[in-house]
Amino acid sequence: MVTPEQRAVEAAAVAGTAPVPVAVVWDALAGVPDPEIPAISIVELGIVRTVAWSAGRLRIEVTPTYSGCPATELIATLI
């Protein structure tokens, strides 16, 4: 399921418009399920550390639950 927040972030990226507020990005990330425990989001799991705009680019820092987490690449793709 795609949330309205995720659509807003995607639309801004495609249109090349001004960055969407960081709060909207956080809300969009809250709709990304953890691949291993889909009942909770990656935000609820606590692996999203920071969300910030830098030089017009969105930077999202994620820390996996452990260094060998097999879902790390899938989480990056989902983000």
C-alpha positions as a Python dict, from the first residue, in 0.01 Angstrom:
ca = {
    (1, 'M'): (0, 0, 0),
    (2, 'V'): (128, 346, -89),
    (3, 'T'): (45, 623, 157),
    (4, 'P'): (-48, 981, 59),
    (5, 'E'): (279, 1096, 216),
    (6, 'Q'): (478, 858, -2),
    (7, 'R'): (295, 989, -309),
    (8, 'A'): (378, 1348, -208),
    (9, 'V'): (749, 1271, -171),
    (10, 'E'): (755, 1089, -506),
    (11, 'A'): (567, 1369, -683),
    (12, 'A'): (808, 1633, -550),
    (13, 'A'): (1107, 1426, -660),
    (14, 'V'): (968, 1371, -1010),
    (15, 'A'): (865, 1734, -1053),
    (16, 'G'): (1194, 1867, -919),
    (17, 'T'): (1003, 2105, -696),
    (18, 'A'): (1104, 2245, -360),
    (19, 'P'): (1172, 1978, -100),
    (20, 'V'): (878, 1845, 94),
    (21, 'P'): (890, 1904, 470),
    (22, 'V'): (1095, 1653, 668),
    (23, 'A'): (784, 1568, 871),
    (24, 'V'): (612, 1447, 552),
    (25, 'V'): (914, 1229, 473),
    (26, 'W'): (902, 1080, 824),
    (27, 'D'): (531, 1007, 774),
    (28, 'A'): (608, 840, 441),
    (29, 'L'): (879, 626, 601),
    (30, 'A'): (632, 525, 873),
    (31, 'G'): (442, 349, 595),
    (32, 'V'): (740, 133, 494),
    (33, 'P'): (704, -208, 660),
    (34, 'D'): (997, -400, 798),
    (35, 'P'): (1054, -690, 552),
    (36, 'E'): (1102, -941, 832),
    (37, 'I'): (821, -816, 1060),
    (38, 'P'): (569, -645, 828),
    (39, 'A'): (337, -561, 1117),
    (40, 'I'): (571, -275, 1214),
    (41, 'S'): (732, 1, 1012),
    (42, 'I'): (1101, 75, 979),
    (43, 'V'): (1037, 391, 1184),
    (44, 'E'): (868, 196, 1464),
    (45, 'L'): (1157, -50, 1456),
    (46, 'G'): (1390, 242, 1519),
    (47, 'I'): (1629, 188, 1231),
    (48, 'V'): (1565, 526, 1065),
    (49, 'R'): (1806, 761, 1245),
    (50, 'T'): (1783, 1092, 1060),
    (51, 'V'): (1601, 1255, 772),
    (52, 'A'): (1737, 1582, 634),
    (53, 'W'): (1769, 1786, 318),
    (54, 'S'): (2125, 1870, 213),
    (55, 'A'): (2202, 2072, -100),
    (56, 'G'): (1861, 1987, -243),
    (57, 'R'): (1900, 1613, -186),
    (58, 'L'): (1717, 1404, 68),
    (59, 'R'): (1943, 1218, 309),
    (60, 'I'): (1801, 931, 513),
    (61, 'E'): (2030, 755, 759),
    (62, 'V'): (1934, 400, 848),
    (63, 'T'): (2102, 168, 1096),
    (64, 'P'): (2012, -199, 1054),
    (65, 'T'): (1919, -399, 1362),
    (66, 'Y'): (2249, -584, 1325),
    (67, 'S'): (2545, -556, 1086),
    (68, 'G'): (2468, -874, 891),
    (69, 'C'): (2099, -804, 847),
    (70, 'P'): (1990, -973, 522),
    (71, 'A'): (1705, -724, 476),
    (72, 'T'): (1931, -416, 454),
    (73, 'E'): (1927, -396, 73),
    (74, 'L'): (1554, -457, 56),
    (75, 'I'): (1491, -182, 314),
    (76, 'A'): (1701, 61, 107),
    (77, 'T'): (1496, -32, -201),
    (78, 'L'): (1169, 17, -15),
    (79, 'I'): (1283, 359, 106),
}
